[in-house]
Short mmCIF file of C-alpha atoms in Angstrom, two decimals:
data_model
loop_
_atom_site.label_atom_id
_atom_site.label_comp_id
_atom_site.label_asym_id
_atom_site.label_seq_id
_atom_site.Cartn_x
_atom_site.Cartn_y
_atom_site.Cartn_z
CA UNK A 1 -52.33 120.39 -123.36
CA UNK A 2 -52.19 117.18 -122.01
CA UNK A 3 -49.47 116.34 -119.12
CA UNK A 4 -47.30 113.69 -120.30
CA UNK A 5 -46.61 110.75 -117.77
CA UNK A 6 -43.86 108.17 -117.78
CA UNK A 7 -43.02 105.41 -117.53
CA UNK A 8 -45.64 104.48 -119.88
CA UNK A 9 -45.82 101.10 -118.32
CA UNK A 10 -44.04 99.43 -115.38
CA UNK A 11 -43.44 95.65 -114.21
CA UNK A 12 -43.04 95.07 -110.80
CA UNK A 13 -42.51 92.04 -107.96
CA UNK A 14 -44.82 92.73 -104.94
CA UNK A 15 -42.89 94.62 -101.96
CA UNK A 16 -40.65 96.58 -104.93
CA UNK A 17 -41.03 100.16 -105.34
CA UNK A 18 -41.68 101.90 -108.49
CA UNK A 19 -42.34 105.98 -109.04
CA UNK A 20 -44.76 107.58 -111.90
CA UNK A 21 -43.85 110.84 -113.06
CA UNK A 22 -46.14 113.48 -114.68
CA UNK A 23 -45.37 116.69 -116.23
CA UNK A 24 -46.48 119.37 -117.05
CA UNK A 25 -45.69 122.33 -119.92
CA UNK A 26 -47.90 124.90 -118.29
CA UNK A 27 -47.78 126.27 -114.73
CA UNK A 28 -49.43 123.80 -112.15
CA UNK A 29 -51.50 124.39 -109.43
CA UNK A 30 -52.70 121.46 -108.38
CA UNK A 31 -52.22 117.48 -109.39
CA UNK A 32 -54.98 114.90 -109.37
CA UNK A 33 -53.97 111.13 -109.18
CA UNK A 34 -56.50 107.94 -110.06
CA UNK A 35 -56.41 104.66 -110.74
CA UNK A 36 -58.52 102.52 -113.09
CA UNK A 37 -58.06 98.29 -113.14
CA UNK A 38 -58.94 96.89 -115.80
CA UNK A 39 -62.09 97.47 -117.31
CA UNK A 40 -63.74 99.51 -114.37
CA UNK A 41 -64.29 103.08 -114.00
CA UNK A 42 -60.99 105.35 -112.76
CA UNK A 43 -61.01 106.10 -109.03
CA UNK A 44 -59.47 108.56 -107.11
CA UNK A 45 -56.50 108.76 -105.35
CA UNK A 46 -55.27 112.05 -103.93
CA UNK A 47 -55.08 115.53 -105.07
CA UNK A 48 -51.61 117.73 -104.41
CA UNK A 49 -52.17 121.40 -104.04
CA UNK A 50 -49.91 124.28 -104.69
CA UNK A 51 -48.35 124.89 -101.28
CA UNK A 52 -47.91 121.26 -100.04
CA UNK A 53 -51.12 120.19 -99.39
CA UNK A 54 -52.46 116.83 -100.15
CA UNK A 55 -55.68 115.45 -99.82
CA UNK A 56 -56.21 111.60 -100.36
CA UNK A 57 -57.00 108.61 -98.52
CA UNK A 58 -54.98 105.84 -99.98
CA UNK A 59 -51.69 104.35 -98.74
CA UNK A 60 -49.83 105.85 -101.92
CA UNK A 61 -47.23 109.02 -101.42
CA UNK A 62 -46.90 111.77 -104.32
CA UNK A 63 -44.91 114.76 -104.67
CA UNK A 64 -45.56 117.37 -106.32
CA UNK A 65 -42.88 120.36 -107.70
CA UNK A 66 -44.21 123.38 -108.58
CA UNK A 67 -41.62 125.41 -110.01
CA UNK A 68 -40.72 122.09 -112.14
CA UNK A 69 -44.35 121.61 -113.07
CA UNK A 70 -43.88 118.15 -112.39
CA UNK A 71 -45.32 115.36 -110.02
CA UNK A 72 -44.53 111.87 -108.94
CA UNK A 73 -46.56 109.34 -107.46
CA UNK A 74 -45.24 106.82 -105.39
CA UNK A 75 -45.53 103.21 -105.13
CA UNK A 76 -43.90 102.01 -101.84
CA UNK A 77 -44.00 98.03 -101.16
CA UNK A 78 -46.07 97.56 -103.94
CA UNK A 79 -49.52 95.06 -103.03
CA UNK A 80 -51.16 92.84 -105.86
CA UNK A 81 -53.98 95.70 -105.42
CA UNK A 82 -51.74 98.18 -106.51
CA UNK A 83 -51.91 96.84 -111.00
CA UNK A 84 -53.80 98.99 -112.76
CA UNK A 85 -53.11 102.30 -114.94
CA UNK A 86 -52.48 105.28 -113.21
CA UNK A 87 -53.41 108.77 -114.67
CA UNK A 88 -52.32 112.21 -113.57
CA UNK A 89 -55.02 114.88 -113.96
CA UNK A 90 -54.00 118.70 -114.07
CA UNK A 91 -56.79 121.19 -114.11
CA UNK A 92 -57.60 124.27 -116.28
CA UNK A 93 -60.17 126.27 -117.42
CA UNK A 94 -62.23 128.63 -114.63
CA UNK A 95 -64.18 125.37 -113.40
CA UNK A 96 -61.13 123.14 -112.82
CA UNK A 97 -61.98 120.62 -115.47
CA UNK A 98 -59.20 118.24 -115.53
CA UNK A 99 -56.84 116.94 -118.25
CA UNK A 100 -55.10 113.86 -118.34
CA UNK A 101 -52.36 112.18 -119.23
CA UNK A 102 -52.50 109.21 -121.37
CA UNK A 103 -51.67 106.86 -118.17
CA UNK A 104 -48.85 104.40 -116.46
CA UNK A 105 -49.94 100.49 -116.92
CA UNK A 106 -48.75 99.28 -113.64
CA UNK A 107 -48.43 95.29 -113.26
CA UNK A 108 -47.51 93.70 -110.02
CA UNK A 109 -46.83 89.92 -109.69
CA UNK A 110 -46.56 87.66 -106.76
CA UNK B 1 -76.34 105.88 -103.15
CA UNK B 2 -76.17 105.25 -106.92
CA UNK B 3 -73.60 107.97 -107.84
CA UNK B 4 -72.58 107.85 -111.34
CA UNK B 5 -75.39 106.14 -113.47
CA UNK B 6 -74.70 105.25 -117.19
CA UNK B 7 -76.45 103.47 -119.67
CA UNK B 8 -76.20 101.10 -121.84
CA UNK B 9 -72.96 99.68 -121.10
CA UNK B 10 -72.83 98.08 -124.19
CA UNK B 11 -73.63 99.15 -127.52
CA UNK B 12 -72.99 97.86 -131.44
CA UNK B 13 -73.59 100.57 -133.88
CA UNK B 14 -73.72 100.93 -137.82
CA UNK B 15 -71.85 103.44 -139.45
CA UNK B 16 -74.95 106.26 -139.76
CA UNK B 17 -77.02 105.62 -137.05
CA UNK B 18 -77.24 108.39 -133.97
CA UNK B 19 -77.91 107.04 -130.42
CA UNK B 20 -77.73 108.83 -127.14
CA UNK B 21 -75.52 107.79 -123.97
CA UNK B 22 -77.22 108.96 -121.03
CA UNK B 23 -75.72 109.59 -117.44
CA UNK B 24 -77.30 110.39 -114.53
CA UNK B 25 -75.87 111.56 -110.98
CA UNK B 26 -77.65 111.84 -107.73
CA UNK B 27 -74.94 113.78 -105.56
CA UNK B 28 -76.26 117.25 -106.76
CA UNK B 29 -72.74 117.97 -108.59
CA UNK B 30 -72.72 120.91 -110.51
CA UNK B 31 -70.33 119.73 -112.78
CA UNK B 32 -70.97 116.97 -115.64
CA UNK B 33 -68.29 115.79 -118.72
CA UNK B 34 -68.23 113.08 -121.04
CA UNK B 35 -64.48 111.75 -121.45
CA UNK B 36 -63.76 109.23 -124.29
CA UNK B 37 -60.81 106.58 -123.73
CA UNK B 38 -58.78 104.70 -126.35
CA UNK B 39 -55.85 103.06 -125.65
CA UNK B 40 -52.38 104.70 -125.35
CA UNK B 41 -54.31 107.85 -125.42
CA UNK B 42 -55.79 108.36 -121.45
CA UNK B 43 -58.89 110.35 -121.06
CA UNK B 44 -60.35 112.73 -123.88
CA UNK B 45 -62.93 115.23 -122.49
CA UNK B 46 -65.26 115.41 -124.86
CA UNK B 47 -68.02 117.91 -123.41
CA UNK B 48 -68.70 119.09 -120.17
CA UNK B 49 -71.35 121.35 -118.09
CA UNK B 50 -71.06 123.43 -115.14
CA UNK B 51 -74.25 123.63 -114.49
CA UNK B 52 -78.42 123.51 -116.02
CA UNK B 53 -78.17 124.76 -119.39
CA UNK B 54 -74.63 125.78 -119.44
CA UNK B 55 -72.68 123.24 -121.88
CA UNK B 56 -69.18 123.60 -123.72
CA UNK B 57 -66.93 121.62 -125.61
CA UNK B 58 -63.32 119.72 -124.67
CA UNK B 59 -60.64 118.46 -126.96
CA UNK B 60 -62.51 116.05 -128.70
CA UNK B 61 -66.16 117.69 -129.42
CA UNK B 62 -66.67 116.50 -133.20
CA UNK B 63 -69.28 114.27 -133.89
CA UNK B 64 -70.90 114.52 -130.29
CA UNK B 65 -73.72 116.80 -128.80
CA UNK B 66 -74.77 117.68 -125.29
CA UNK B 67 -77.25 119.04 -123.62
CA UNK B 68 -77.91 119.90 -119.86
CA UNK B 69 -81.71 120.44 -119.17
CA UNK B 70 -81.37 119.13 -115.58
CA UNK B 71 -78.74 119.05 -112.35
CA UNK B 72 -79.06 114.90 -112.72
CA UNK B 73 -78.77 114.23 -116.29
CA UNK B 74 -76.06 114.78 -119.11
CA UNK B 75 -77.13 113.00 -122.27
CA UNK B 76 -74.25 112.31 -124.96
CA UNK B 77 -75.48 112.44 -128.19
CA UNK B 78 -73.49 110.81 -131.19
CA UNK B 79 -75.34 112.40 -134.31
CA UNK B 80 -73.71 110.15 -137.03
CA UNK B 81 -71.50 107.37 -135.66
CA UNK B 82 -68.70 106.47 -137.50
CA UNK B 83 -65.67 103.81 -136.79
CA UNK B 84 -63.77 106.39 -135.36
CA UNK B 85 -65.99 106.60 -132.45
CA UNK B 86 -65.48 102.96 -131.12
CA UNK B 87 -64.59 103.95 -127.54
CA UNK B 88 -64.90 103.78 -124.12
CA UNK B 89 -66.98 106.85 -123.17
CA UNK B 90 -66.92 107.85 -119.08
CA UNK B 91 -69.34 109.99 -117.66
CA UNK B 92 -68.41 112.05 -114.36
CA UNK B 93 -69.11 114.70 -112.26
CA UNK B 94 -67.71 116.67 -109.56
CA UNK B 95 -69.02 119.92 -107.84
CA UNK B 96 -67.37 122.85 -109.39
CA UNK B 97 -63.94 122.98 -108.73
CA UNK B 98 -61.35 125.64 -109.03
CA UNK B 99 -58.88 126.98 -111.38
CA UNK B 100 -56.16 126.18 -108.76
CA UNK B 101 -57.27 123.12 -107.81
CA UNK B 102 -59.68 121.39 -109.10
CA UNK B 103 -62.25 119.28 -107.33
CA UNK B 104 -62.55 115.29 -107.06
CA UNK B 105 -63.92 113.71 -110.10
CA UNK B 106 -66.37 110.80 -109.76
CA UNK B 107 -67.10 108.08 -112.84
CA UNK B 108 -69.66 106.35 -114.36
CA UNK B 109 -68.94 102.50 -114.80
CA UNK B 110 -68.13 103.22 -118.55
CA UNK B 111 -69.99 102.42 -121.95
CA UNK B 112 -68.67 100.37 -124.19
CA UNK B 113 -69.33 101.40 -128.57
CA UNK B 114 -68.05 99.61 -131.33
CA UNK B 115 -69.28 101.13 -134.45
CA UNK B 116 -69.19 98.77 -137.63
#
């Protein structure tokens, strides 16, 4: 099953601060975060790993709670950089393929 | 390096007609899928591979066909097109990931199909 994400979409000035959240009905290991602008490929952001680990290399935060099943992604002083739609990705299966949610349209204005 | 190579980008098809999306990758990923995105609706895997000759289906296999002959290449084939398959289709790959945590996924630029 899919994880479900809200807000579905989110307006923002740059320098606010908005949060995504993604869920998830099954038991999570790990949570996958990307980003896709408008009409280009999605890219990715950072992983979260059962335990507290995180591997990424963008100036986003996340959290993830495993005995909620839930994550949330964090957008801290929002930059023009930072529109786009935001997907979570949880993976299942023996070779991690990833399901995702059907995505947070982020828009930040000067 | 070239990374995640699809073609054609763009692509008008009649309701019938059967055309093939290829993808290519040059990082020696094991793993290959075809997503399909419509709006409101995220990312659809369609089929994936983990490896030469190993193919199986996602959520949304009906109406498509795969085939993994090669490490590099990951054909999509669309056997009867019909409107319901105007889409943006994604090719990625990844090297094989894990139950617990997957691995990072990387994307083709995206094709573009509008079936009439």
């Amino acid at each position: 099953q899919q994880p479900v994400q809200s807000p579905q979409a989110v307006i923002l000035r740059e320098g606010e601060d908005a949060v995504i959240n993604c869920s998830s009905s099954k038991a999570l290991y790990s949570v996958h975060w990307y980003r896709q602008k408008h009409g280009e490929a999605p890219v990715f952001l950072m992983i979260l790993l059962k335990g507290g680990e995180q591997k990424g290399h963008e100036k986003i935060s996340a959290s993830f709670n495993e005995k909620k099943q839930q994550s949330s992604l964090y957008l801290t002083a929002s930059q023009l950089s930072y529109s786009g739609t935001y997907f979570c990705g949880t993976p299942g299966g023996s070779w991690g393929k990833l399901q995702f949610g059907a995505g947070t349209q982020v828009v930040v204005t000067p | 390096n070239a990374g995640v190579t699809q073609t054609p980008k763009f692509q008008v098809l009649k309701t019938g007609q059967s055309m093939t999306l290829q993808c290519a990758q040059d990082m020696n990923h094991e793993y290959m899928s075809w997503y399909r995105q419509d709006p409101g609706m995220g990312l659809r895997l369609i089929h994936y591979s983990v490896g030469a000759g190993i193919t199986d289906q996602g959520e949304v296999p009906n109406g498509y066909n795969v085939s993994r002959s090669t490490t590099e290449d990951f054909p999509l084939r669309l056997l009867s097109a019909a409107p319901s398959q105007t889409s943006v289709y994604f090719c990625a790959s990844s090297p094989v990931g894990t139950r617990n945590s997957g691995n990072t996924i990387y994307f083709g630029e995206g094709s573009w199909l509008t079936v009439v």
